XYZ file of C-alpha atoms in Angstrom:
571
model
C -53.107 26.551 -49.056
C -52.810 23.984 -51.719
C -54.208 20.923 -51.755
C -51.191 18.726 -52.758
C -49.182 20.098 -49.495
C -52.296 18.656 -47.478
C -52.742 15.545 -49.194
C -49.240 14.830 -48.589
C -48.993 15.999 -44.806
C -52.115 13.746 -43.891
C -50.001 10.861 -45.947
C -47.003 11.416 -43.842
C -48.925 12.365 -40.610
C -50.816 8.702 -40.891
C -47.347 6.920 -41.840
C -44.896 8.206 -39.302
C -48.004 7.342 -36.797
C -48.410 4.280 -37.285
C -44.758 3.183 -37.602
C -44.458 5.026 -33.985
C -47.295 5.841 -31.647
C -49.560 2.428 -33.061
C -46.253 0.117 -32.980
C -45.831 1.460 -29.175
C -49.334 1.113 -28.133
C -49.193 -2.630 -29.531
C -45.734 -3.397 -28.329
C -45.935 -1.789 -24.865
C -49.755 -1.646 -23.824
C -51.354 -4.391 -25.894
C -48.125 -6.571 -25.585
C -49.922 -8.478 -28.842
C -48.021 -12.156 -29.116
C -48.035 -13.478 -32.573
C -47.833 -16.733 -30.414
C -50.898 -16.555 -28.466
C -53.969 -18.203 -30.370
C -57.250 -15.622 -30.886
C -60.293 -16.803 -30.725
C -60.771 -17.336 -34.754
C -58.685 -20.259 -33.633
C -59.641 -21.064 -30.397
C -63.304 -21.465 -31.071
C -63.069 -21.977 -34.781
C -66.738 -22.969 -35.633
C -66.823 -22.008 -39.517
C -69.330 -19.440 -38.941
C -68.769 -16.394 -36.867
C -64.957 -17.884 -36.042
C -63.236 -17.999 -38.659
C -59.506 -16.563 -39.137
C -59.398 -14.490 -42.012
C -56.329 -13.213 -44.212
C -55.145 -9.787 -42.655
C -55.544 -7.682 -45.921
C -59.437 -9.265 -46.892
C -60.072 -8.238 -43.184
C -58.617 -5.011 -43.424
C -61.285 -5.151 -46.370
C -64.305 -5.906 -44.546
C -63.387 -4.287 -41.197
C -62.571 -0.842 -43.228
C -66.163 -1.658 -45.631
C -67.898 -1.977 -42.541
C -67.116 1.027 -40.279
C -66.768 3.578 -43.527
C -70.196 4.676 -43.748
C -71.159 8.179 -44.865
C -69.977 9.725 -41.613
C -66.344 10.616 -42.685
C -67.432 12.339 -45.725
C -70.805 13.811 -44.769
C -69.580 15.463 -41.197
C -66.039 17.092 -42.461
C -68.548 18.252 -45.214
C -70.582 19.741 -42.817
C -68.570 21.275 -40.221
C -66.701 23.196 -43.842
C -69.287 25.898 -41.969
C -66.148 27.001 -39.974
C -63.925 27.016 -42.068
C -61.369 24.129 -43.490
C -58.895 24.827 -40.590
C -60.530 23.783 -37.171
C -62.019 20.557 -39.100
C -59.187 19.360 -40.748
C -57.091 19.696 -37.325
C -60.083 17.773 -35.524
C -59.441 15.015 -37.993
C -55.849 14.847 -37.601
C -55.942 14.883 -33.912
C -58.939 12.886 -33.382
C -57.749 10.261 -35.404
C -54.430 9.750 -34.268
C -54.896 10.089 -30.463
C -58.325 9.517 -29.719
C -59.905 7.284 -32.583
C -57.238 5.217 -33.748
C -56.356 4.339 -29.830
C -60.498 3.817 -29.554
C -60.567 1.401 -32.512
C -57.484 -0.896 -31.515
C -57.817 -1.179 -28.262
C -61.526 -2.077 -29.112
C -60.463 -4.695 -31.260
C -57.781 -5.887 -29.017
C -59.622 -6.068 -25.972
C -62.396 -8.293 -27.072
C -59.805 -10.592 -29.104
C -58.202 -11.214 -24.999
C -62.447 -12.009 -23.996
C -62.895 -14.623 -26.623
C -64.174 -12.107 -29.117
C -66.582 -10.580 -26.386
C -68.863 -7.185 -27.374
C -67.046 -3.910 -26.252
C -70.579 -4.255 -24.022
C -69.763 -7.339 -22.363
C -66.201 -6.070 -21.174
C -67.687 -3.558 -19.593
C -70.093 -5.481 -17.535
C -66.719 -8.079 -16.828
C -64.782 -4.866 -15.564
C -67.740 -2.773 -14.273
C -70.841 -4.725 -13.442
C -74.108 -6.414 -14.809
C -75.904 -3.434 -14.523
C -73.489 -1.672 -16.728
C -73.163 -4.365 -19.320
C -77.326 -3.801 -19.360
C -77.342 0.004 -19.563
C -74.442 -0.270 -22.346
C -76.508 -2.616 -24.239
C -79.294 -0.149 -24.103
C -77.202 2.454 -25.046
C -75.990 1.074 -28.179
C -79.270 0.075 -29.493
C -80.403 3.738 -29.096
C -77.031 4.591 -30.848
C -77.906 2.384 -33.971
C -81.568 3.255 -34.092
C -80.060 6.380 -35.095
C -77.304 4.887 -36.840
C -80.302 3.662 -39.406
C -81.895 6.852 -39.315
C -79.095 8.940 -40.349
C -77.821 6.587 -43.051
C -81.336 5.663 -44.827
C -81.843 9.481 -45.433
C -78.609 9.842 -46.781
C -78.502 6.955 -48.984
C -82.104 7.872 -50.000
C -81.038 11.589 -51.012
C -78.224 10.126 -53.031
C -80.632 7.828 -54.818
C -83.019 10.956 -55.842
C -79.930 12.890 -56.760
C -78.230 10.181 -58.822
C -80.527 7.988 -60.362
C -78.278 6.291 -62.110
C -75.682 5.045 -59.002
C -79.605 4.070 -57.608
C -79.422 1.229 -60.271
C -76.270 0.196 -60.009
C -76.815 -0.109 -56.343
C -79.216 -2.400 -56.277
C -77.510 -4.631 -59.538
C -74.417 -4.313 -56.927
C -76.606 -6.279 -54.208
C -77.411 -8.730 -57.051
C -73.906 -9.256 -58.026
C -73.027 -9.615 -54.586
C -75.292 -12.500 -54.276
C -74.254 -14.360 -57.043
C -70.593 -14.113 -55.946
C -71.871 -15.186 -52.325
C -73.737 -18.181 -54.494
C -69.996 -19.314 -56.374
C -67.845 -18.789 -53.569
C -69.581 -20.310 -51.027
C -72.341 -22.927 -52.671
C -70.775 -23.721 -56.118
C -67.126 -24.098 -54.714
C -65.750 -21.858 -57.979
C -61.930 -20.844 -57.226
C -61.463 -17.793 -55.261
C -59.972 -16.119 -58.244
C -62.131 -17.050 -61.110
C -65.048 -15.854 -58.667
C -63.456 -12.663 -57.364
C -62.760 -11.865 -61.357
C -66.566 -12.670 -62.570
C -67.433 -10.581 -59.348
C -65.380 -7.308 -60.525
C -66.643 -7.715 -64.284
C -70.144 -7.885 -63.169
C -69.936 -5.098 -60.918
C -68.410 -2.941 -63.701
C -71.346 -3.973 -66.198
C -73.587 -2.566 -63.201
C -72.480 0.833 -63.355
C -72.485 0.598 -66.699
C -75.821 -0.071 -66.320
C -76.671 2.102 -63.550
C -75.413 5.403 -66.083
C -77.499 4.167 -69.016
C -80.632 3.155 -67.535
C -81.068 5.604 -64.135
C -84.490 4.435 -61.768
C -86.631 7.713 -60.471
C -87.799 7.311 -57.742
C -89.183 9.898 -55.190
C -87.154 10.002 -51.254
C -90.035 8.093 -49.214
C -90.176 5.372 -52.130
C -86.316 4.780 -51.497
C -86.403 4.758 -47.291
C -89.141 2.121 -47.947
C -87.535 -0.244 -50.308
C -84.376 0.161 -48.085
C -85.759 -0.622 -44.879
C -87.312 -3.597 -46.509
C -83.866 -4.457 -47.854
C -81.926 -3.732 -44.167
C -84.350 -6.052 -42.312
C -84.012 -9.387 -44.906
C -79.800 -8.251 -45.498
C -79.319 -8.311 -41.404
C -81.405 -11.665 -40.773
C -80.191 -13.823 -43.599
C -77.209 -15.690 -43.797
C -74.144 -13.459 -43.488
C -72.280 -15.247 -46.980
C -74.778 -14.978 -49.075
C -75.278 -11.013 -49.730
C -73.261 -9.483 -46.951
C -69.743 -11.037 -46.785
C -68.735 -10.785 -50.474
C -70.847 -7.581 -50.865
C -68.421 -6.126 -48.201
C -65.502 -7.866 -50.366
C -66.481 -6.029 -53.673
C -67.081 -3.186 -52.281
C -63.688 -2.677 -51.120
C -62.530 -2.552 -54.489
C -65.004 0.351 -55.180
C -63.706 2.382 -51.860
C -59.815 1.139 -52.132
C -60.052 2.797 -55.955
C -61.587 5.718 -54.822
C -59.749 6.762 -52.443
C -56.644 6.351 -54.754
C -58.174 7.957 -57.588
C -58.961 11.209 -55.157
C -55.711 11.378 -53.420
C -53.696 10.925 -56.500
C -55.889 13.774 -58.308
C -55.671 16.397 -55.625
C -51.979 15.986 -55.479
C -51.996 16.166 -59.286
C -54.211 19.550 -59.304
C -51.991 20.528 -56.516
C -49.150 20.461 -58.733
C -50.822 21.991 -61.580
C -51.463 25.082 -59.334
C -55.158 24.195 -59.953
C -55.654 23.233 -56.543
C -55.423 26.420 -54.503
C -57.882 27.032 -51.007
C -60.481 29.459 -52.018
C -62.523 28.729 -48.988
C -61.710 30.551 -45.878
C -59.816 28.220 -43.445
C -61.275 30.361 -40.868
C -64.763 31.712 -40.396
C -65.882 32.468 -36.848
C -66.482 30.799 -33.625
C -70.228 30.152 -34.092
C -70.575 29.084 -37.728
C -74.846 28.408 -37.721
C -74.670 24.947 -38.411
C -76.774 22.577 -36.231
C -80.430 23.478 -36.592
C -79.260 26.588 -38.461
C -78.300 28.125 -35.109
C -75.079 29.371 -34.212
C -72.825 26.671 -33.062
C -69.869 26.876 -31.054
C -66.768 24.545 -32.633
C -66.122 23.466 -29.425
C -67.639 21.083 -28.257
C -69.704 21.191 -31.312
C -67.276 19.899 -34.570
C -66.722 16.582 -32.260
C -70.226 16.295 -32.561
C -70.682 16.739 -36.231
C -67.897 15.127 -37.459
C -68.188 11.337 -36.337
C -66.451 8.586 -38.255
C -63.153 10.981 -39.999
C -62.017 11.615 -36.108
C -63.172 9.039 -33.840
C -66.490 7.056 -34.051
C -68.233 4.350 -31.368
C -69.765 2.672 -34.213
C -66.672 1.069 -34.596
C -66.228 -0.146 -31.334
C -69.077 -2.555 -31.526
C -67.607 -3.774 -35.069
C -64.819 -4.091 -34.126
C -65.605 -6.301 -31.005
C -68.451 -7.667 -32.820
C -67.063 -9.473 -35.865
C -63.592 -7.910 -36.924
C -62.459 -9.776 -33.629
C -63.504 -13.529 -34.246
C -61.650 -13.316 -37.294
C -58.442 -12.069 -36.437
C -55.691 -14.586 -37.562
C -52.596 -13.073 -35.588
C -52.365 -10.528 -33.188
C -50.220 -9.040 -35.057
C -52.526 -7.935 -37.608
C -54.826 -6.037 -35.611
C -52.585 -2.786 -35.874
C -53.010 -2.880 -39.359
C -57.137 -3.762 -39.088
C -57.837 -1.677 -36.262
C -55.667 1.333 -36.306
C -55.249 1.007 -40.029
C -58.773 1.014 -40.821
C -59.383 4.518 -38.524
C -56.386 6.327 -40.456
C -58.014 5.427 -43.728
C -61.158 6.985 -43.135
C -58.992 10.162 -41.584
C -57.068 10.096 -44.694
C -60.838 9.791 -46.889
C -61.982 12.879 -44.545
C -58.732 14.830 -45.326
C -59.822 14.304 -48.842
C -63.533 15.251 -48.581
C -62.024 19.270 -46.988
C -59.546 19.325 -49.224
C -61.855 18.472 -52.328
C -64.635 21.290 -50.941
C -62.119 23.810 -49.809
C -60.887 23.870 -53.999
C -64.165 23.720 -55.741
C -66.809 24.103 -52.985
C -67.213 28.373 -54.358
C -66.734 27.337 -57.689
C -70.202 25.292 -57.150
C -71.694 27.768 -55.512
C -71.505 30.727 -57.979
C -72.460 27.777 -60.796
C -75.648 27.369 -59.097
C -76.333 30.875 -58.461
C -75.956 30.044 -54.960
C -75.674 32.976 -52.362
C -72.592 31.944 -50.240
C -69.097 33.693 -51.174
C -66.200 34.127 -48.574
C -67.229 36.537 -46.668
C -70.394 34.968 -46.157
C -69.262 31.531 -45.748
C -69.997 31.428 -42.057
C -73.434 31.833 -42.012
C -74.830 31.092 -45.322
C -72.579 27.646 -46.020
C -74.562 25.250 -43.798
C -77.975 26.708 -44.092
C -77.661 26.505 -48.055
C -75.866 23.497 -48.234
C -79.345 21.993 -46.443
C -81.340 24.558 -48.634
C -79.887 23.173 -51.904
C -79.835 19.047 -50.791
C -76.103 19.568 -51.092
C -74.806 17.354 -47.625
C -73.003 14.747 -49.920
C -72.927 16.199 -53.351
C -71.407 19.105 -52.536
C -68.144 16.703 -52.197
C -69.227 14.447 -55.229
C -69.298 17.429 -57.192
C -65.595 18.687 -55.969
C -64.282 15.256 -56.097
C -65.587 15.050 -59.788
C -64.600 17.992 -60.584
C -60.549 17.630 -59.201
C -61.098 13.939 -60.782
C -61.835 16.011 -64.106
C -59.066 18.381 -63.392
C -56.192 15.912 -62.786
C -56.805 13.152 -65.701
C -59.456 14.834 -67.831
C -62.515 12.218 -66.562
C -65.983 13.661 -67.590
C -66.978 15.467 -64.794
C -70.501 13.416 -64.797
C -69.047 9.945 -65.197
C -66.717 10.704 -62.122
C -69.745 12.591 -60.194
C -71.493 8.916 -61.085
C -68.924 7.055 -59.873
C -68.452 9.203 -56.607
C -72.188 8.980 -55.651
C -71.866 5.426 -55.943
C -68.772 5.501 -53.938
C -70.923 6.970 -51.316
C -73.699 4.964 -51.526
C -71.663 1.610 -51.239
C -70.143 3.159 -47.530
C -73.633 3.998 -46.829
C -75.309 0.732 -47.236
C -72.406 -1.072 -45.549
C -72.775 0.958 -42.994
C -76.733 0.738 -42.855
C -76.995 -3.286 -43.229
C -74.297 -3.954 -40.540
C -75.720 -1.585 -38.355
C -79.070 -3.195 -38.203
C -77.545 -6.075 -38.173
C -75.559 -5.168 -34.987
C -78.555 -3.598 -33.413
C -80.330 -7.063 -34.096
C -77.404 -8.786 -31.998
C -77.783 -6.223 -29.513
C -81.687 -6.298 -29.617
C -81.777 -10.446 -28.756
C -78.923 -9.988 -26.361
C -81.237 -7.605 -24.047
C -84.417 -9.894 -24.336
C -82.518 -12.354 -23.085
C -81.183 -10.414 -20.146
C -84.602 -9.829 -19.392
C -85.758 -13.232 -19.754
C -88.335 -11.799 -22.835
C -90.748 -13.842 -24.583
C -89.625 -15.915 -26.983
C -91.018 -13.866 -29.904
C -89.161 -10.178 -28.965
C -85.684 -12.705 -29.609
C -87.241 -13.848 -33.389
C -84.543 -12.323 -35.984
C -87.189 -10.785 -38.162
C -88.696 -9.581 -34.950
C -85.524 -7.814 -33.932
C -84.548 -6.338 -37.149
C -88.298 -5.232 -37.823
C -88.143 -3.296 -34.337
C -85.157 -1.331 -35.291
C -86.238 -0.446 -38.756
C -89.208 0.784 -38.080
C -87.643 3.292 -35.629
C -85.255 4.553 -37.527
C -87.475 5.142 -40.784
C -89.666 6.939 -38.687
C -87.693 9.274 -37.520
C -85.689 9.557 -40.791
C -89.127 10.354 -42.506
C -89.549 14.097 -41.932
C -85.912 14.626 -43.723
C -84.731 17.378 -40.609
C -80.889 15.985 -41.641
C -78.869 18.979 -39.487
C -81.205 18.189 -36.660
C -80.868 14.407 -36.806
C -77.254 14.304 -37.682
C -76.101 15.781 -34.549
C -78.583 13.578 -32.500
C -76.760 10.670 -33.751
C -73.010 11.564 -34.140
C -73.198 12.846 -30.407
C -74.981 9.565 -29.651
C -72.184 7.748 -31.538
C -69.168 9.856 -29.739
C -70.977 9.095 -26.310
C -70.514 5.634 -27.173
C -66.926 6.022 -28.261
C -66.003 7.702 -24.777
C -68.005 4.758 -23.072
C -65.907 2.624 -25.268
C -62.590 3.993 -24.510
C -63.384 4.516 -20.656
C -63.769 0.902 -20.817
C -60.499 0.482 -22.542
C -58.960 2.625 -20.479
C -59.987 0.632 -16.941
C -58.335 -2.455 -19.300
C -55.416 -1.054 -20.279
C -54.908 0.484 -16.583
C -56.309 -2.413 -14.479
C -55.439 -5.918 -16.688
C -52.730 -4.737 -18.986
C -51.333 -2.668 -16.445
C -48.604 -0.561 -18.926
C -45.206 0.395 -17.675
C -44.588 4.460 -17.380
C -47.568 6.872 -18.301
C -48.929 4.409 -20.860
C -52.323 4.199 -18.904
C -52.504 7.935 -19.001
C -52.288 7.899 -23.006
C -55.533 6.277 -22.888
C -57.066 7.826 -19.885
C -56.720 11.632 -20.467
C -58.533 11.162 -24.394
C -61.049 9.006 -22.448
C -62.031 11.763 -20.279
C -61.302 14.470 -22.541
C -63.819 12.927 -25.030
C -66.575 12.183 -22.147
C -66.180 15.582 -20.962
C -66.464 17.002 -25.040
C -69.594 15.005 -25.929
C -71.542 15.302 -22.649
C -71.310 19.390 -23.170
C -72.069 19.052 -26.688
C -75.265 17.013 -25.990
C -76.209 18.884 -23.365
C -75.947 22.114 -25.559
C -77.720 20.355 -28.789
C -80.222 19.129 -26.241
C -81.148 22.974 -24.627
C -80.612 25.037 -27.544
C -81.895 23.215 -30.362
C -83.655 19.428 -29.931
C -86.257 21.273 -27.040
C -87.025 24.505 -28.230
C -87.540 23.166 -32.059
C -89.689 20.291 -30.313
C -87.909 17.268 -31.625
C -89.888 14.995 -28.978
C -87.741 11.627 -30.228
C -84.521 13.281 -30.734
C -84.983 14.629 -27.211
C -86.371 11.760 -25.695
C -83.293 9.349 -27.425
C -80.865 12.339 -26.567
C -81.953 12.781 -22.656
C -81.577 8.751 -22.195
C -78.399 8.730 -24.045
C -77.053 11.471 -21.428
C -78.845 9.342 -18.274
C -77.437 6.108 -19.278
C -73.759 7.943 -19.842
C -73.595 9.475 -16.143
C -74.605 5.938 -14.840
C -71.871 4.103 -17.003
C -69.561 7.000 -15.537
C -70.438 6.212 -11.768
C -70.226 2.500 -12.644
C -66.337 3.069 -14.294
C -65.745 5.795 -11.151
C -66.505 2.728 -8.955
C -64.540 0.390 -10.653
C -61.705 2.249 -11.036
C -61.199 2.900 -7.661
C -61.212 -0.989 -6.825
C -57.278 -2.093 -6.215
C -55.368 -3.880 -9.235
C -55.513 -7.002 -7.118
C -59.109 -7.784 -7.910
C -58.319 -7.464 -11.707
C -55.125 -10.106 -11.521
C -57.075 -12.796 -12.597
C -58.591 -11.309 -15.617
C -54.671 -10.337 -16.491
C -54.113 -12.708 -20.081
C-alpha cells in the first residue's frame, strides 16, 4: 500500500461524508433552523454565552477534544497490523463518532446549552442524571491520568518542546492580557500572539529544560488545578486559539508530505497490514481486536470526552445552527483524518526505526514484539514523531530533528488542551454533584474541586503502567460515548422523532457500541486489571461497568414510555 492512495481515500471518504450522510442527519433528524435563536443568544451573558464565529469555534471545539488519544491509540493498536485500525477509524468516525459528537452538540444547543448529563436525567430520570454525573467524573479522573503521563514522557523525551511549552502558556497569557484587558485589535493581537509563539520554539530548541518524569506530573498538576479555576480568558481561551494554528499547520504539513512521499514512491507499507487476531497489546497479553481496538483507540474513532465538550461549552457558543455540522461533525473527521495520518506515518517508517535502534521487532514478529517494545523503548508517541519527522524530512527536505521538535510539540499542545479542559470539566462536574447532594459548602470551593481530581489522577499516573492505564481509561471514555449516544438516540427517537429509519441510524451504533465496550471492559477487567492487581483501575473499572448497566435499565425504561409523554419536550 502506499501512503498517498490512503491519504487521499481518508480525504475523499471525510468529504463525500459530510456533504451526504452529516447534511442528512442535520437536514432530516436535527431539522437545524438557521432561524431559531441558540442559547449564545438567548442567554447571552458575556461569559459562558457568548456566540462565537463558526471557524474560531471550529478552533477551540477541535483544540479542545484533540488530545493525545487520536495519535497515541492508532499508534498503539499498529500491534495488529495497519489494516483492522485504520478501518476502525474510518468506520468509527463516520457512523458512530461523528453521529456521537453532533448530535451531542445539537442536543444540548435545543436544552439551553444543558450537559449531555442533564439530558439524560430530562429524558431518563434524576437518578440517572446522578449516576451519569458520577460516571463522568470517574471518566476524567482518568482522563488526567492518562494525559499527565503522556505529556510528562514527551517532556523527558523532548526537552526542548518542554520549554517551549511552558513559554507557550506564557504567551498565551499575554495574548489573553491584550485581547481581553488592553482592548488591542484582534489582528494586531492575534499577529504579536503567532510571533511570540514562534520565538518560543525557537527558544524551546536552543535552550531544552531536563527534567526527570515525576518532576513534570508535579509541576503539571500544579499547573491543571490554577489553569481550570482561573478565569477562562486569561490563559485558556486564547491558549486554545494559538494552538490551533500549531495543530491546523500540522496536520497540513503531514498530509501534504505523505502524499508527496507517496508520489515519490518513498512512501510504500512495510508494516504488515495484518498480524493476527490476538496481537499482545494490553498488559502485554494477547488481545483480541474485537472488542479490544475500540478500546484502545479512543478519540481517532469515536470518543465520550467529547460529548461533555461539546454540551459543555462548544454549545453556549454556537452562533447558528447551521454551523454545528461543521463544529461538531467537522471537528470528529479531523481527528479521523489526524489518526489516518498517525498509521499511515508508522506503517512507512515505523521498521525503519526499529532496525535504527537495534530494536528486535521485524515483520514477522510484529505481532508480538510491536507493543511490548514500543512500551519497552518509551516509544507510545515518538514512535509517530519520529515517522512524521522523518516523511516531513522526506517530502520537503526539513531536518529530521527540527520537524521531530516541532511534532512533539504538536503533541504536547493536544495534550495539555486536553488535560486543562478536562479538569476543568471534571471541576464542573465535581460542584454539580455536591450540590445534588446538598455537600458542605467547602467540597463546592473551585480549588477544592480541581485539587480533588488532580490528586487522583497523579496518583494513579505515578507508577507509569501506560498499556494498563490506557485501556482503563479509553474503555471508560467509550462507555461514556455509548451512554452519550443512547441518550441521543432516546432524543432523536422520542423528541425529534425522524421520518423513515432515521432513528435506527442512531440506535443500532448506540447499541452496537454499548454492547462493544461492556465486553471489552469486562475482558480488560478479568484478564488483566485483577490478576495483575491494579486495585484502582479495578475498583474505577467495576463502578464504571455498575453505573453503565443502571444507565441501561434507566434508558430500557424510558424507552419503552409512549412518544406522547415526550411531546412537550418536542422544540
Amino acid at each position: 500500500m502506499n501512503s498517498a492512495v490512503i491519504i487521499l481515500i481518508a480525504a475523499a471518504i471525510y468529504v463525500g461524508m459530510y456533504f451526504t450522510y452529516g447534511k442528512a442527519l442535520q437536514n432530516k433528524v436535527v431539522r437545524a433552523d438557521p432561524n431559531r435563536p441558540t442559547p449564545a443568544h438567548r442567554l447571552y451573558d458575556g461569559v459562558d454565552y457568548v456566540p462565537a464565529n463558526p471557524i474560531v469555534l471550529y478552533g477551540h471545539h477541535f483544540a479542545s477534544i484533540a488530545g493525545a488519544g487520536p495519535i497515541v491509540g492508532p499508534a498503539v493498536a499498529m500491534a495488529w497490523g495497519w489494516l483492522p485500525g485504520l478501518l476502525w477509524v474510518w468506520f468509527g468516525n463516520v457512523f458512530i463518532g461523528a453521529v456521537h459528537d453532533y448530535l451531542a452538540l445539537m442536543s444540548s444547543v435545543r436544552y439551553d446549552g444543558k450537559s449531555i448529563q442533564w439530558i439524560a436525567g430530562k429524558l431518563m430520570s434524576r437518578r440517572t442524571s446522578l449516576a451519569f454525573e458520577l460516571y463522568v467524573w470517574f471518566a476524567l479522573v482518568l482522563v488526567v491520568a492518562a494525559f499527565g503521563w503522556v505529556i510528562s514522557s514527551i517532556f523527558v523525551g523532548k526537552p526542548g518542546a518542554a520549554t517551549a511549552s511552558w513559554l507557550f502558556m506564557l504567551v498565551a497569557v499575554i495574548l489573553g492580557l491584550l485581547l481581553y484587558k488592553w482592548q488591542v485589535d484582534f489582528k494586531l493581537g492575534t499577529a504579536i500572539g503567532i510571533a511570540l509563539l514562534i520565538l518560543a520554539i525557537y527558544i524551546g530548541f536552543k535552550f531544552p529544560i531536563n527534567a526527570s518524569y515525576h518532576a513534570w506530573l508535579i509541576a503539571l498538576g500544579i499547573y491543571v488545578i490554577i489553569a481550570s479555576s482561573l478565569p477562562v480568558w486569561i490563559l485558556l481561551q486564547p491558549r486554545d486559539y494559538l494552538n490551533a494554528y500549531i495543530l491546523w499547520f500540522g496536520l497540513i504539513l503531514g498530509g501534504l508530505a505523505f502524499i508527496v512521499v507517496g508520489l515519490k514512491g518513498t512512501g510504500t507499507f512495510t508494516a504488515p497490514a495484518f498480524t493476527t487476531w490476538s496481537a499482545s497489546v494490553v498488559g502485554g497479553k494477547p488481545s483480541p481486536f474485537w472488542p479490544t481496538i475500540p478500546l484502545v483507540i479512543a478519540c481517532g474513532a469515536l470518543s465520550g470526552f467529547h460529548s461533555i465538550v461539546g454540551s459543555g461549552t462548544t454549545s453556549k457558543q454556537l452562533d447558528n445552527e447551521l454551523h454545528g455540522l461543521m463544529v461538531g461533525y467537522g471537528g470528529m473527521f479531523t481527528e479521523g483524518f489526524l489518526s489516518t495520518l498517525v498509521i499511515s506515518s508508522i506503517a512507512v517508517y515505523g521498521l525503519q526505526i526499529f532496525q535504527q535502534k537495534g530494536i528486535p521487532v521485524n515483520y514477522n514478529n510484529w505481532g508480538s514484539q510491536y507493543a511490548i517494545q514500543v512500551i519497552a523503548h518509551k516509544l507510545k508517541v515518538g514512535i509517530f514523531s519520529q515517522s512524521y519527522a522523518m516523511g516531513v524530512h522526506d517530502a520537503f527536505g526539513i531536518s529530521t530533528s527540527g520537524a521531530a521538535l516541532f511534532a512533539s510539540l504538536w503533541v504536547a499542545a493536544f495534550a495539555l488542551t486536553t488535560l486543562d479542559t478536562a479538569t476543568r470539566l471534571g471541576r464542573f462536574t465535581w460542584q454539580e454533584v455536591m450540590d445534588m447532594v446538598n455537600a458542605p459548602e467547602i467540597l463546592k470551593n473551585k480549588w477544592v474541586a480541581s485539587f480533588i481530581l488532580v490528586a487522583f489522577g497523579i496518583y494513579m499516573a505515578w507508577g507509569k503502567d501506560f498499556l494498563v492505564l490506557w485501556p482503563a481509561f479509553s474503555g471508560m471514555n467509550q462507555m461514556l460515548a455509548s451512554i452519550a449516544l443512547m441518550t441521543a438516540s432516546l432524543w432523536v427517537a422520542k423528541v425529534q422523532n425522524p421520518k423513515g429509519a432515521w432513528k435506527w441510524a442512531v440506535l443500532i451504533p448506540a447499541l452496537f457500541l454499548w454492547i462493544t465496550v461492556t465486553a471489552a471492559l469486562i475482558w480488560f477487567l478479568v484478564y488483566v486489571a485483577l490478576p495483575k492487581h491494579l486495585i484502582w483501575v479495578s475498583i474505577i473499572t467495576l463502578i464504571g461497568l455498575l453505573l453503565n448497566i443502571m444507565l441501561v435499565i434507566d434508558w430500557y425504561a424510558a424507552w419503552k414510555k409512549p412518544a406522547e409523554e415526550y411531546a412537550a419536550m418536542a422544540s
